[in-house]
Short mmCIF file of C-alpha atoms in Angstrom, two decimals:
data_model
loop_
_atom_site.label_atom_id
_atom_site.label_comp_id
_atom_site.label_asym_id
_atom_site.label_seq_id
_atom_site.Cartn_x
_atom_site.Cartn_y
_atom_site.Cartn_z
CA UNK A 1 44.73 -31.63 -101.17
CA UNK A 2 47.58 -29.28 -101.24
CA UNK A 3 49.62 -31.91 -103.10
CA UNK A 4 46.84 -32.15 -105.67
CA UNK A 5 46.67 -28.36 -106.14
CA UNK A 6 50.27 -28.12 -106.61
CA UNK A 7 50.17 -30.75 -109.35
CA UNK A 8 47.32 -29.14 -111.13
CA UNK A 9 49.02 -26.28 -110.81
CA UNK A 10 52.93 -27.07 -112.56
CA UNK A 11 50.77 -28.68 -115.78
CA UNK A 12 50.19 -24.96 -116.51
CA UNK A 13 51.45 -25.25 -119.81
CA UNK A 14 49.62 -27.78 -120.89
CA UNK A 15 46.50 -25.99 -119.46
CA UNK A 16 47.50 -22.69 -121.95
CA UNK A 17 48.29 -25.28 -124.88
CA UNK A 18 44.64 -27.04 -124.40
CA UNK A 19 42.80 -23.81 -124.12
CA UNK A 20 44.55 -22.43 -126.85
CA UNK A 21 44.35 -25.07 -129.26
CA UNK A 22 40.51 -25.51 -128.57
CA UNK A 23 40.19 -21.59 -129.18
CA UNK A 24 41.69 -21.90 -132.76
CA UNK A 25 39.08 -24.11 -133.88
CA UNK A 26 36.09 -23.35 -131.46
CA UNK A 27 36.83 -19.76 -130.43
CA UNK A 28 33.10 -19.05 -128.86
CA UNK A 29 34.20 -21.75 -126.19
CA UNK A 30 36.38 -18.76 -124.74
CA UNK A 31 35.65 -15.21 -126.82
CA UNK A 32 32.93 -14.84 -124.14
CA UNK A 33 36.27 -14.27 -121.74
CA UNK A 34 36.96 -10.58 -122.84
CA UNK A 35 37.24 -7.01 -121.84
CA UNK A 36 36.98 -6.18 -118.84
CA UNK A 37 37.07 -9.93 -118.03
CA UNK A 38 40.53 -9.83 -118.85
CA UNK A 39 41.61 -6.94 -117.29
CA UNK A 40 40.29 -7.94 -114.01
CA UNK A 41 41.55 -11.86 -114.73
CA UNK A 42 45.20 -9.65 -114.72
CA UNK A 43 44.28 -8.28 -111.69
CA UNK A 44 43.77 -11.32 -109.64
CA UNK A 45 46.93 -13.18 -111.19
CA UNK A 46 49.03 -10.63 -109.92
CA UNK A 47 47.35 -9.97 -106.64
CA UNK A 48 47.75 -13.58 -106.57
CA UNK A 49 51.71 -12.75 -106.92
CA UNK A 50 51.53 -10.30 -104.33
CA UNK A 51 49.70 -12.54 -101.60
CA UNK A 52 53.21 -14.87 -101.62
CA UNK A 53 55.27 -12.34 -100.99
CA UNK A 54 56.53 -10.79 -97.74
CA UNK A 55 58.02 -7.02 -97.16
CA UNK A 56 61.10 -9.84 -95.71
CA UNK A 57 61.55 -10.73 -99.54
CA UNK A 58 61.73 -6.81 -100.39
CA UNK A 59 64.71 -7.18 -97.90
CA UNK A 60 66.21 -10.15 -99.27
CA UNK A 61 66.85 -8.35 -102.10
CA UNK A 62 70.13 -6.58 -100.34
CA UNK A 63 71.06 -10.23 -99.62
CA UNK A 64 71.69 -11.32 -103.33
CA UNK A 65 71.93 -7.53 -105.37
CA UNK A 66 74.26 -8.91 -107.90
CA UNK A 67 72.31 -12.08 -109.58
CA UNK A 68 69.29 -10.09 -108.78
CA UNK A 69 70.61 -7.06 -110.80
CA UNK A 70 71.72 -8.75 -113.66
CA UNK A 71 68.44 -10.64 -113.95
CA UNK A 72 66.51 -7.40 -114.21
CA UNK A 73 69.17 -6.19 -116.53
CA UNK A 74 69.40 -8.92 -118.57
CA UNK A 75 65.37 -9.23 -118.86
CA UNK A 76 64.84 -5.44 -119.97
CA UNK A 77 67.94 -5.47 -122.12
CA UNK A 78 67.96 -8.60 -123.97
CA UNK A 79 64.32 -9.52 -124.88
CA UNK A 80 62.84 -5.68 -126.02
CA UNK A 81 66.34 -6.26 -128.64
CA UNK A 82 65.58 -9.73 -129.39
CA UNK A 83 61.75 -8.72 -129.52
CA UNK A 84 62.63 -5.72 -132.13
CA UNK A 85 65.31 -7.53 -134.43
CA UNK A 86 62.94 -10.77 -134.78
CA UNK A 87 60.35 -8.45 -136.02
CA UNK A 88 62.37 -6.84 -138.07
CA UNK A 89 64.19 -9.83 -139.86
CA UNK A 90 61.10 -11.76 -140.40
CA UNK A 91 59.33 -8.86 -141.52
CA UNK A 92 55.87 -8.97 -139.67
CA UNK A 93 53.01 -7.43 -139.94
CA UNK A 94 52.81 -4.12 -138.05
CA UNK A 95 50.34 -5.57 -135.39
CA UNK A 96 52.76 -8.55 -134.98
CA UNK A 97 55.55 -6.92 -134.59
CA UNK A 98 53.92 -4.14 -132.00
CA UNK A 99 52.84 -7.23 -130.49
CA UNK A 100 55.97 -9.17 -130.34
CA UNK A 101 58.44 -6.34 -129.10
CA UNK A 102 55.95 -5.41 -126.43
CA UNK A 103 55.69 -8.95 -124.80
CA UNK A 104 59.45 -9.17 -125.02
CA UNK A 105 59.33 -5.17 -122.89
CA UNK A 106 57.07 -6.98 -120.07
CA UNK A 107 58.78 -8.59 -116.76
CA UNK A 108 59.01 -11.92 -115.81
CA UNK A 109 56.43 -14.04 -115.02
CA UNK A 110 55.20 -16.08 -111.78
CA UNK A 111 55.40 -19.28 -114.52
CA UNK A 112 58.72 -18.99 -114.11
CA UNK A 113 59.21 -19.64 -110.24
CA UNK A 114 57.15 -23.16 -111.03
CA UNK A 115 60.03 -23.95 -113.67
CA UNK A 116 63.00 -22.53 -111.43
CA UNK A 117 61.03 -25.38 -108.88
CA UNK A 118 61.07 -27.93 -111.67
CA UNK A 119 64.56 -27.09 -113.11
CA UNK A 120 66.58 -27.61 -109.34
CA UNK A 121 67.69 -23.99 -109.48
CA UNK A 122 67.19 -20.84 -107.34
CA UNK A 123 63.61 -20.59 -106.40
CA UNK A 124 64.18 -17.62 -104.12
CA UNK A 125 66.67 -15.77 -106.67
CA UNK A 126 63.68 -16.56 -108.96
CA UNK A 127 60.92 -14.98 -107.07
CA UNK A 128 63.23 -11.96 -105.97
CA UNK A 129 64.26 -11.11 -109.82
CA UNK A 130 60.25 -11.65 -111.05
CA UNK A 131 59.44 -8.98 -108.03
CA UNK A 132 62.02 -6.70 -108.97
CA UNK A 133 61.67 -7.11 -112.59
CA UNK A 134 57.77 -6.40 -112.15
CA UNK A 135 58.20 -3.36 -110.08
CA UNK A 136 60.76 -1.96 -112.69
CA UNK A 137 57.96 -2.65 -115.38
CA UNK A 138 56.05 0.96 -114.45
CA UNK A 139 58.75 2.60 -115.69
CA UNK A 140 61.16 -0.08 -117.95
CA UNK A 141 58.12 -1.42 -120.57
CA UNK A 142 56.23 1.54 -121.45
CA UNK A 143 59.68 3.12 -122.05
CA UNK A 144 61.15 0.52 -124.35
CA UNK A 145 58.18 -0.36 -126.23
CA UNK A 146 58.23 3.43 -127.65
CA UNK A 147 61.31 3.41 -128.55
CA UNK A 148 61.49 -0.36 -130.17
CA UNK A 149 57.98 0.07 -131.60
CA UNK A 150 57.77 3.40 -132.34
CA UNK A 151 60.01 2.51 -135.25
CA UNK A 152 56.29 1.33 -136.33
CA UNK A 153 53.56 3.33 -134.61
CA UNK A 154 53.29 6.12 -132.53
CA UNK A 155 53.28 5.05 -128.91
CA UNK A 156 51.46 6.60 -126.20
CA UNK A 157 53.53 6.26 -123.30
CA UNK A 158 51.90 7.93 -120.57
CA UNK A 159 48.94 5.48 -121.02
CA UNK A 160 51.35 2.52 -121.14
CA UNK A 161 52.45 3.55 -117.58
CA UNK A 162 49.29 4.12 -116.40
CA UNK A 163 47.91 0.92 -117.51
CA UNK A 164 50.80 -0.67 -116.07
CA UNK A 165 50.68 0.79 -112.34
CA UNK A 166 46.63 -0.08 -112.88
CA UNK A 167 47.38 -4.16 -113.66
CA UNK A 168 50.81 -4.93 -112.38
CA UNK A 169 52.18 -2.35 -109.53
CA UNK A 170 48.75 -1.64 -107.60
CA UNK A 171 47.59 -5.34 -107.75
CA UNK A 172 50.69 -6.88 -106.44
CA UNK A 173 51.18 -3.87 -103.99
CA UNK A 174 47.23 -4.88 -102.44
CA UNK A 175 48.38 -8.56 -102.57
CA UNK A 176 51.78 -7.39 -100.59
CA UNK A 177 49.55 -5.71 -97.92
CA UNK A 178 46.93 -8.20 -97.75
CA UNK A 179 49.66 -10.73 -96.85
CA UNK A 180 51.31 -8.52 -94.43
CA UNK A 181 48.05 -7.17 -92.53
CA UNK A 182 46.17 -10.60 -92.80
CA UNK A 183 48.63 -13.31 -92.76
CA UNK A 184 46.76 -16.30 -91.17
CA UNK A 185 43.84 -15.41 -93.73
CA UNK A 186 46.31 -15.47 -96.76
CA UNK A 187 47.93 -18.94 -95.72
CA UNK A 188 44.93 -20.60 -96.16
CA UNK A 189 44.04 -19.06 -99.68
CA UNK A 190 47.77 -19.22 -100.95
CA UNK A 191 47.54 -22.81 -102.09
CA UNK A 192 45.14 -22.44 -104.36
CA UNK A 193 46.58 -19.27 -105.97
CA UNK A 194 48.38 -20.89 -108.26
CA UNK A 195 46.42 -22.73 -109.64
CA UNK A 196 43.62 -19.63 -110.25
CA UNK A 197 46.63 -17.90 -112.05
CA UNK A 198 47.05 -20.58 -114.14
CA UNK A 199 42.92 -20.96 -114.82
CA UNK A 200 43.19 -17.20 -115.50
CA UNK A 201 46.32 -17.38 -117.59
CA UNK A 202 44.46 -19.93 -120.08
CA UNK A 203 41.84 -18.23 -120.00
CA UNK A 204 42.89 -15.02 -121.09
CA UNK A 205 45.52 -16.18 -123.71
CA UNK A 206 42.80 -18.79 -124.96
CA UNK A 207 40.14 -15.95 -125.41
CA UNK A 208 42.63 -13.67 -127.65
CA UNK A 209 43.40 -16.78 -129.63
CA UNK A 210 39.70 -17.62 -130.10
CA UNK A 211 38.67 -14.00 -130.80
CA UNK A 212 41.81 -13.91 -133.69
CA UNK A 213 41.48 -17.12 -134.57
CA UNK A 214 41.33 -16.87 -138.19
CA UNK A 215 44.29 -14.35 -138.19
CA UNK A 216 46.17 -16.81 -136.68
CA UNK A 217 45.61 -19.67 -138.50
CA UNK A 218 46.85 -17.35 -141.67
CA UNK A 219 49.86 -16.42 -140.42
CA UNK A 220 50.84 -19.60 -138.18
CA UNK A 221 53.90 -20.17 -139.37
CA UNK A 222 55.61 -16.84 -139.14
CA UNK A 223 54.04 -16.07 -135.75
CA UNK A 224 54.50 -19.40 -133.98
CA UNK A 225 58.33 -19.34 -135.41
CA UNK A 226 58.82 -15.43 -134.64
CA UNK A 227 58.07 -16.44 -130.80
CA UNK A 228 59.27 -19.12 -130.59
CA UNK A 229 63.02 -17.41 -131.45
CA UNK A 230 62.42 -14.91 -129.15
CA UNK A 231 62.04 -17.23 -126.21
CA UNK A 232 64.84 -19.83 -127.16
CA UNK A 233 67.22 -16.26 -127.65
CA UNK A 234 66.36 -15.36 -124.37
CA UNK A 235 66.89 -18.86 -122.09
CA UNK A 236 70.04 -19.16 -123.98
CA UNK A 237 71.19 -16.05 -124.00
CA UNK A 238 70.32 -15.51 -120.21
CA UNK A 239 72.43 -18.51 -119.11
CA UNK A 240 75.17 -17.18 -121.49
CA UNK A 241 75.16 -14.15 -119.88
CA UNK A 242 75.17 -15.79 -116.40
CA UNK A 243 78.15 -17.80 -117.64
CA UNK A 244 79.75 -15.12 -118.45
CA UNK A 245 79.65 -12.94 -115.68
CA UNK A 246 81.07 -16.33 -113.28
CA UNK A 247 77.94 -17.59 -111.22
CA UNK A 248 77.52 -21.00 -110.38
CA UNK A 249 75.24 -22.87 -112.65
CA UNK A 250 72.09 -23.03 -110.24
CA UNK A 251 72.16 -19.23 -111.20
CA UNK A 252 72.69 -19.33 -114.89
CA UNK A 253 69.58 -21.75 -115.00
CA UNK A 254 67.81 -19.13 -112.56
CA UNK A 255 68.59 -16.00 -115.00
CA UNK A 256 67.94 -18.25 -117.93
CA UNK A 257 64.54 -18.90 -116.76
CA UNK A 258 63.82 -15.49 -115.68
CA UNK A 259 64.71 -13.56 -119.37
CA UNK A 260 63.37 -16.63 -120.98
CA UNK A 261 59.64 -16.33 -119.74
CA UNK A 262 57.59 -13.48 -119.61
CA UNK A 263 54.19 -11.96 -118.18
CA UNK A 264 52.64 -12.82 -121.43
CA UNK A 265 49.05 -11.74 -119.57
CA UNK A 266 50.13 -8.48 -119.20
CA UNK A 267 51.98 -8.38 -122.19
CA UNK A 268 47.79 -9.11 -123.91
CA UNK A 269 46.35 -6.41 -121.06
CA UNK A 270 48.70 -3.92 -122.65
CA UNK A 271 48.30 -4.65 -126.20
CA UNK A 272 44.27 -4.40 -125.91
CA UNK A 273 44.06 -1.51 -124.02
CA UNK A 274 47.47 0.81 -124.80
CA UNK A 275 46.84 -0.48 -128.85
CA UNK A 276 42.99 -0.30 -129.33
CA UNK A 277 43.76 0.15 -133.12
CA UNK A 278 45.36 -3.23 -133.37
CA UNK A 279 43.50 -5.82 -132.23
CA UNK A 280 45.94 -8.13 -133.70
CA UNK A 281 48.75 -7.02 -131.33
CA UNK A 282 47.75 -8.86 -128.27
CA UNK A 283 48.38 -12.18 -130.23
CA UNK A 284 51.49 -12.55 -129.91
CA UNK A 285 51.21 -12.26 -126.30
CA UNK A 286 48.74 -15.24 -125.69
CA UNK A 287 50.78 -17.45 -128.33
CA UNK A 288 54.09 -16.57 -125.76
CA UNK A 289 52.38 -17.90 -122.99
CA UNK A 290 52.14 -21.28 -124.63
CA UNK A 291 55.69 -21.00 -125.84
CA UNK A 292 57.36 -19.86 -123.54
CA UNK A 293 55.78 -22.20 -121.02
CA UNK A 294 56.48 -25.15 -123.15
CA UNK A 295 60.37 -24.43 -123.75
CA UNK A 296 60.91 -23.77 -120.06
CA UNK A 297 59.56 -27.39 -118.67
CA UNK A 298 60.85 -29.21 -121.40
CA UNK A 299 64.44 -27.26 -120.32
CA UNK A 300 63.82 -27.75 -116.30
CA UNK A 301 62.56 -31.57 -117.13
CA UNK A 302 66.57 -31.75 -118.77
CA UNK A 303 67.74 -30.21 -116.38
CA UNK A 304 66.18 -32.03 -113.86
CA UNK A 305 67.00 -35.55 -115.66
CA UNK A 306 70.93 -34.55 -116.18
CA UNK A 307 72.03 -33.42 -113.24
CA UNK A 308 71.18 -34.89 -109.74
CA UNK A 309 73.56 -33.86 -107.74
CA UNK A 310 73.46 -29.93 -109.16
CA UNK A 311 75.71 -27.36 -107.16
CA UNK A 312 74.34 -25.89 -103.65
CA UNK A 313 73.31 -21.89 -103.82
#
């Protein structure tokens, strides 16, 4: 059963992809999925994070600081750049572009420990950097997105740090303690969080596409390629960067991964309730999840295929 789960569970992108694609051309098969629906869906994704982690993984940070810190780095200082400069070359639409720059400001996502898994490389590095990278979100995204898209609109960022601490830092913190105060209880839910994240995951990036649809369909092209840059810049530009800086290349793929793939859910959370002016802004978001999701198994399936016999870590 746990096998079965687990399967279920790694087809996550094609999950996003079928809701999503379903949305675009019958959109009241998911708008019902909205509001507060969302919000709480957030919730129980990252709750669902917190529940597999241990305060011994807060401590295994001081084990591996250096990949750890340069995945954080890299994922706050490379996509909000990438984010910005993509929507400024291509010229988007202000809701776009608010969109875009403030999905590229959120942290990793737990997609990207099931492609670490897939791609052979560090699944603990992995799950340590999305931690860290989340925790540093309270203060890190609400900071960045004013001053990358406050080149567009005024930002309130006060309420994007509040909204953050709401869906990302108290959810994962209850998740943390439910682990730690109720373990045998939590080992027999934890294989089937994954695949409720992933249910939740389409659910929520399928409802914004269904509720935009038209929107989307209009400007397709410029959206879909505008995302889809900003996720190949940052899996390339992650492993560059891990090249760079000498680590083996089990770690490059790990900090590839990691900047490459981001909480796209919260990135949507954000957007609807930080931007309540632009509705269009949390489309970007729920097109990223598909993306991103895509790029990174079809890169850990080459990865996979071309190298077995990768180097230890």
């Amino acid at each position: 059963m746990t096998q079965l789960l687990n399967r279920l569970a790694n087809l996550f992108p094609l999950w996003v992809l079928a809701g999503s694609a379903t949305a675009l051309f019958y959109p009241t098969a998911f708008t019902w999925f909205s509001g507060q629906y969302i919000v709480w869906g957030l919730a129980i994704i990252m709750i669902g994070m917190g529940i597999t982690l241990t305060v011994e993984d807060l401590r295994r940070v001081t084990k591996l600081p250096k990949p750890v810190i340069t995945g954080v780095i890299a994922q706050f200082a490379i996509m909000p750049f990438l984010g910005w400069a993509i929507a400024h070359f291509m010229q988007l639409d202000t809701a776009f572009a608010v969109g875009l720059i403030l999905v590229a400001c959120c942290p990793g996502g737990t997609a990207s420990n099931v492609v670490t898994y897939i791609a052979k490389a560090n699944i603990a590095l992995s799950v340590l950097m999305t931690m860290c990278s989340t925790f540093a979100a309270a203060i890190c995204t609400p900071m960045l997105t004013e001053f990358y898209a406050g080149t567009y609109v005024p930002v309130d960022t006060w309420s994007l740090f509040l909204n953050t601490i709401k869906v990302v830092i108290l959810p994962v913190a209850l998740g943390v303690s439910l682990n730690h105060c109720f373990p045998k209880s939590v080992k027999k839910i934890n294989p089937i969080a994954p695949l409720v994240s992933v249910i939740f995951i389409a659910l929520i990036c399928a409802s914004i596409v269904g509720s935009n649809n038209q929107a989307v369909k209009e400007a397709a092209l410029q959206l879909f390629t505008a995302v889809a840059l900003l996720h190949l810049g940052g899996f390339g530009l992650g492993y560059l960067l891990g090249h760079l800086l000498g680590y083996d290349k089990i770690i490059c793929r790990t900090i590839s991964i990691e900047v490459g793939m981001q909480n796209s859910g919260l990135g949507a959370v954000l957007a609807r309730t930080s931007f309540p002016t632009l509705p269009l802004a949390a489309v970007p978001a729920a097109i990223s999840a598909t993306f991103h999701s895509i790029i990174g198994s079809i890169l850990a399936a080459y990865w996979r295929r071309n190298d077995s016999t990768p180097d230890k870590s």
